[in-house]
Amino acid sequence: MSELSLHTFEPPSDHKVSVFDELDSTNQEALRRAPDFDGTPLWIVARRQTKGRGREGRNWVSEPGNLYTSFLFRPQCSLSTANQLSFVTGVGVFETVRSVLGSSPQAEQIRLKWPNDILVDRKKIAGILIESFLASQSHEPVIAIGIGINIAHHPVLPDRETTHLGAHVGGVNPELVFSALSRELDQSIEQWDRGRNFDLIRQHWSERAHNPGERLSVRVGNNRFEGVFNGLDDDGALKIKLDTGELKRVTVGDVLIPRPSSDR
Ligand code: BTN
C-alpha cells in the first residue's frame, strides 16, 4: 500500500493529496491518519480498494477505472452540525456529475436520492460514506468524506439499478472527475459555512432531489413503508406522510427506487 509520487490528481491549491494504486479503503486510511492530522485538508485517492465500504455495512465494489476517494478535514463545528455534511457533499457530488456530463441529454436526468445517493436515469452512479473521528482532548471532530463515483464500469447488484459516467459521455477518467469533485466539494463546504448556511444547502439539496408529493418507498432495517415525500426536517431527516395521515421522520435507512419502466 505505498503512496504514488507521480500522478495527475490535482486538488485545489490549499489541499494536499495522497494517491495509492491499492488500499483497503480510502476511508479506513483517512481514519488511520485522523489522530495525527495537522489540519491541512487532505484527499486520499486509490485506484482500487480491497475492502471498499458502503453505507449500512454494505461492501463497495472497487475495481480500477472508477474514482475512490476520501476527503479528510476539520469542519470546525460540533459533531451534530457535521452531520449536515451528508447534504453538503450530496450537492457537491451532484454538481460534479453534472459538470462531467456537460451538455449530454443525461445531464437533465441527475437526481439526489435521500440522503445522498446520486442517480442518473434513476440508476445509482455515486455514493457517499461519511465517518468521523473525535480527538479525545479537543473534542473537535475530524471528518472523512468518502466518495465513490462509477466512471468506467458499474457493479451489477440484485437490489438496485446502477450506471457509470462512461455509459453517457466519452473521454472521462478518474483524474478528470477528481478535479471537478475536489473543486465542487470545496465550494459546497464553503457555502455551508460551518453550518451557518445549512438552510441554503438544504434548499440546493431539495431542488436536486425528490419532487414534493412524490411517492417514496422507504426501508429502515427490515421494515418497509410507503408514503409521500414531505421535505426535509431542520436536521435533514426525511419527512414522509403515510397514507394514514401520520407524518414519519426517517433519520437512517434507504429510499427504494422502482426499476426504470423500460427495463421491466
Ligand atoms: C454508499 O453505500 O452509497 C456509500 C459508498 C461510498 C464508497 C466510497 S469509495 C471511497 C470511500 N472509501 C470507502 O471504503 N468507501 C467510500
Coordinates of C-alpha atoms and ligand atoms in Angstrom, one line a residue:
M1 CA 0.0 0.0 0.0
S2 CA 2.7 2.5 -0.9
E3 CA 1.9 6.0 -1.9
L4 CA 2.5 7.1 -5.6
S5 CA 4.7 10.1 -6.1
L6 CA 3.9 10.5 -9.8
H7 CA 0.2 11.1 -10.6
T8 CA -2.0 13.8 -12.0
F9 CA -4.7 14.1 -9.4
E10 CA -4.8 17.8 -8.7
P11 CA -6.9 19.2 -5.8
P12 CA -7.3 22.9 -5.0
S13 CA -4.0 24.6 -4.2
D14 CA -4.6 24.7 -0.4
H15 CA -5.4 21.0 -0.2
K16 CA -3.0 18.0 -0.2
V17 CA -3.4 14.7 -2.0
S18 CA -2.1 11.2 -1.4
V19 CA -2.6 8.7 -4.2
F20 CA -2.3 4.9 -4.0
D21 CA -2.5 2.1 -6.5
E22 CA -4.3 0.0 -3.9
L23 CA -5.8 0.5 -0.4
D24 CA -8.1 -1.5 1.8
S25 CA -10.4 1.6 1.9
T26 CA -9.7 5.3 1.4
N27 CA -12.0 6.0 4.4
Q28 CA -10.0 3.5 6.5
E29 CA -6.7 5.2 5.5
A30 CA -8.3 8.6 6.4
L31 CA -9.3 7.3 9.8
R32 CA -5.8 5.9 10.4
R33 CA -4.4 9.4 9.7
A34 CA -7.0 11.2 11.8
P35 CA -5.2 11.1 15.2
D36 CA -2.1 12.9 13.8
F37 CA -4.0 15.1 11.3
D38 CA -2.3 18.5 11.0
G39 CA -5.5 20.2 9.7
T40 CA -4.4 20.8 6.1
P41 CA -7.4 19.4 4.1
L42 CA -6.3 16.0 2.6
W43 CA -7.6 14.0 -0.3
I44 CA -6.8 10.2 -0.3
V45 CA -7.3 8.5 -3.6
A46 CA -6.9 4.8 -4.5
R47 CA -7.2 3.3 -8.0
R48 CA -8.5 0.1 -6.4
Q49 CA -9.9 -0.8 -2.9
T50 CA -9.8 -4.3 -1.5
K51 CA -12.3 -3.6 1.3
G52 CA -14.4 -0.7 -0.1
R53 CA -17.1 0.2 2.4
G54 CA -20.7 1.3 1.6
R55 CA -23.5 2.7 3.8
E56 CA -25.2 0.4 6.3
G57 CA -22.3 -2.1 6.4
R58 CA -22.5 -2.8 2.7
N59 CA -19.5 -3.6 0.5
W60 CA -18.5 -1.1 -2.2
V61 CA -17.1 -2.9 -5.3
S62 CA -13.9 -1.1 -6.1
E63 CA -12.1 -2.3 -9.3
P64 CA -9.8 0.1 -11.2
G65 CA -11.4 2.6 -13.5
N66 CA -13.8 4.3 -11.1
L67 CA -13.0 7.1 -8.6
Y68 CA -12.5 6.1 -4.9
T69 CA -11.5 9.0 -2.7
S70 CA -11.9 10.3 0.9
F71 CA -11.6 13.9 2.0
L72 CA -10.1 14.4 5.5
F73 CA -10.7 17.7 7.2
R74 CA -11.7 19.6 10.3
P75 CA -15.1 21.2 9.8
Q76 CA -14.6 23.4 12.8
C77 CA -18.1 22.7 14.1
S78 CA -19.7 20.3 16.5
L79 CA -20.3 16.6 15.6
S80 CA -24.0 17.1 15.3
T81 CA -23.6 20.0 12.9
A82 CA -21.1 17.9 10.9
N83 CA -24.0 15.5 10.2
Q84 CA -25.2 18.2 7.7
L85 CA -22.2 17.3 5.6
S86 CA -24.2 14.5 4.1
F87 CA -26.3 17.0 2.3
V88 CA -23.4 19.4 1.6
T89 CA -21.5 16.5 -0.1
G90 CA -24.6 15.3 -1.9
V91 CA -24.9 18.7 -3.6
G92 CA -21.1 18.8 -4.4
V93 CA -21.2 15.3 -6.0
F94 CA -24.4 16.1 -7.9
E95 CA -22.6 19.2 -9.4
T96 CA -19.6 17.1 -10.2
V97 CA -21.6 14.6 -12.2
R98 CA -23.5 17.5 -13.8
S99 CA -20.3 19.2 -14.9
V100 CA -18.8 15.9 -16.3
L101 CA -22.0 15.1 -18.2
G102 CA -21.9 18.7 -19.6
S103 CA -24.5 19.1 -22.3
S104 CA -25.3 15.4 -22.8
P105 CA -29.1 14.7 -22.5
Q106 CA -28.4 12.7 -19.4
A107 CA -27.4 15.9 -17.6
E108 CA -31.1 16.6 -17.2
Q109 CA -31.6 13.2 -15.6
I110 CA -29.4 13.6 -12.5
R111 CA -31.2 13.4 -9.1
L112 CA -30.2 13.1 -5.5
K113 CA -31.9 10.3 -3.5
W114 CA -32.1 10.8 0.3
P115 CA -29.8 11.1 2.0
N116 CA -27.0 11.4 -0.6
D117 CA -27.1 8.8 -3.5
I118 CA -26.6 10.3 -6.9
L119 CA -28.7 8.8 -9.7
V120 CA -28.7 9.2 -13.4
D121 CA -31.8 7.9 -15.2
R122 CA -32.9 6.6 -11.7
K123 CA -29.7 4.4 -11.6
K124 CA -27.1 4.9 -8.9
I125 CA -23.8 6.4 -10.2
A126 CA -22.2 7.6 -7.0
G127 CA -22.3 7.0 -3.3
I128 CA -21.1 8.8 -0.2
L129 CA -20.0 7.5 3.2
I130 CA -19.1 9.9 5.9
E131 CA -17.2 8.8 9.0
S132 CA -15.8 10.8 11.9
F133 CA -13.0 10.8 14.4
L134 CA -13.3 12.7 17.7
A135 CA -9.9 13.9 19.1
S136 CA -10.0 13.0 22.8
Q137 CA -8.5 16.3 24.0
S138 CA -10.0 19.0 21.8
H139 CA -13.4 17.2 21.1
E140 CA -13.1 18.7 17.7
P141 CA -14.3 16.3 15.0
V142 CA -12.1 15.2 12.1
I143 CA -14.3 14.1 9.2
A144 CA -13.6 11.6 6.4
I145 CA -16.0 12.1 3.5
G146 CA -15.7 9.0 1.3
I147 CA -16.9 9.2 -2.2
G148 CA -17.2 6.6 -4.9
I149 CA -18.1 7.6 -8.5
N150 CA -18.7 5.0 -11.2
I151 CA -16.7 6.1 -14.3
A152 CA -15.6 3.1 -16.4
H153 CA -18.0 0.4 -15.1
H154 CA -20.7 -0.2 -12.5
P155 CA -21.4 -3.3 -10.4
V156 CA -24.5 -5.4 -11.2
L157 CA -26.5 -5.5 -7.9
P158 CA -29.6 -7.5 -7.1
D159 CA -31.3 -4.8 -5.2
R160 CA -30.6 -1.6 -7.2
E161 CA -30.0 -0.3 -10.7
T162 CA -26.6 1.2 -11.3
T163 CA -24.8 3.0 -14.1
H164 CA -21.4 4.8 -14.9
L165 CA -20.4 8.1 -16.4
G166 CA -18.7 6.4 -19.4
A167 CA -22.1 5.0 -20.5
H168 CA -23.2 8.6 -21.1
V169 CA -20.1 10.6 -22.2
G170 CA -16.7 9.8 -23.7
G171 CA -13.2 10.8 -22.5
V172 CA -13.8 10.5 -18.7
N173 CA -11.2 9.2 -16.3
P174 CA -10.7 9.3 -12.5
E175 CA -8.2 12.2 -12.7
L176 CA -10.7 14.4 -14.6
V177 CA -13.6 13.5 -12.3
F178 CA -11.4 14.1 -9.3
S179 CA -10.5 17.6 -10.5
A180 CA -14.2 18.5 -10.8
L181 CA -15.1 16.8 -7.5
S182 CA -12.4 18.5 -5.4
R183 CA -13.5 21.9 -6.7
E184 CA -17.3 21.3 -6.3
L185 CA -17.0 19.9 -2.8
D186 CA -14.7 22.7 -1.7
Q187 CA -17.3 25.2 -3.0
S188 CA -20.2 23.4 -1.3
I189 CA -18.4 23.3 2.0
E190 CA -17.6 26.9 1.8
Q191 CA -21.2 27.8 1.1
W192 CA -22.3 25.7 4.0
D193 CA -20.0 27.9 6.2
R194 CA -19.7 25.5 9.2
G195 CA -23.5 25.1 9.4
R196 CA -24.3 28.8 9.4
N197 CA -25.8 28.4 5.8
F198 CA -27.4 25.0 6.2
D199 CA -30.7 26.4 5.0
L200 CA -29.1 27.3 1.7
I201 CA -27.6 23.8 1.3
R202 CA -31.0 22.2 2.2
Q203 CA -32.6 24.4 -0.4
H204 CA -30.0 23.3 -3.0
W205 CA -30.4 19.7 -2.0
S206 CA -34.2 19.9 -2.3
E207 CA -34.0 21.4 -5.8
R208 CA -31.9 18.4 -6.9
A209 CA -33.8 15.6 -5.1
H210 CA -37.3 14.2 -4.8
N211 CA -40.3 16.2 -6.1
P212 CA -42.7 17.4 -3.5
G213 CA -45.6 15.0 -3.3
E214 CA -43.5 12.2 -4.9
R215 CA -44.4 8.7 -3.6
L216 CA -41.5 7.0 -2.0
S217 CA -40.8 3.6 -0.6
V218 CA -38.5 3.5 2.4
R219 CA -36.6 0.7 4.1
V220 CA -35.5 1.1 7.7
G221 CA -33.8 -2.1 8.9
N222 CA -36.2 -4.9 8.0
N223 CA -39.2 -2.6 7.9
R224 CA -40.6 -1.1 4.7
F225 CA -43.3 1.5 4.3
E226 CA -44.6 3.9 1.6
G227 CA -45.8 7.4 1.7
V228 CA -45.5 10.8 0.1
F229 CA -42.3 12.9 0.3
N230 CA -42.9 15.8 2.6
G231 CA -39.5 17.6 2.5
L232 CA -36.5 17.6 4.9
D233 CA -36.8 18.4 8.6
D234 CA -34.5 21.0 10.1
D235 CA -31.8 18.4 10.9
G236 CA -32.0 16.8 7.4
A237 CA -34.4 13.9 8.5
L238 CA -36.6 12.7 5.7
K239 CA -40.3 13.5 6.3
I240 CA -42.8 11.0 4.8
K241 CA -46.6 11.4 5.0
L242 CA -48.1 7.9 5.4
D243 CA -51.5 7.0 3.8
T244 CA -52.9 7.1 7.4
G245 CA -52.0 10.8 7.5
E246 CA -49.3 10.2 10.1
L247 CA -46.0 12.1 9.4
K248 CA -42.9 10.0 9.8
R249 CA -39.4 11.2 10.3
V250 CA -36.6 9.0 8.9
T251 CA -33.0 9.5 10.1
V252 CA -31.5 6.2 8.9
G253 CA -32.5 3.9 6.1
D254 CA -32.8 3.8 2.4
V255 CA -35.2 5.2 -0.2
L256 CA -36.0 2.5 -2.7
I257 CA -36.3 3.4 -6.3
P258 CA -38.5 1.4 -8.6
R259 CA -36.8 -0.1 -11.7
P260 CA -37.0 2.1 -14.8
S261 CA -40.1 1.0 -16.8
S262 CA -38.0 0.3 -20.0
D263 CA -36.1 -2.4 -18.1
R264 CA -39.1 -4.3 -16.7
Ligands
BTN1 C1 -22.8 4.0 -0.4 O1 -23.1 2.9 0.1 O2 -23.5 4.6 -1.2 C2 -21.5 4.7 0.0 C3 -20.4 4.3 -0.8 C4 -19.1 5.0 -0.5 C5 -17.9 4.4 -1.3 C6 -16.7 5.2 -1.1 S1 -15.4 4.7 -2.2 C7 -14.3 5.8 -1.4 C8 -14.6 5.6 0.1 N1 -13.9 4.5 0.7 C9 -14.7 3.5 1.1 O3 -14.4 2.5 1.6 N2 -16.0 3.9 0.9 C10 -16.0 5.2 0.3

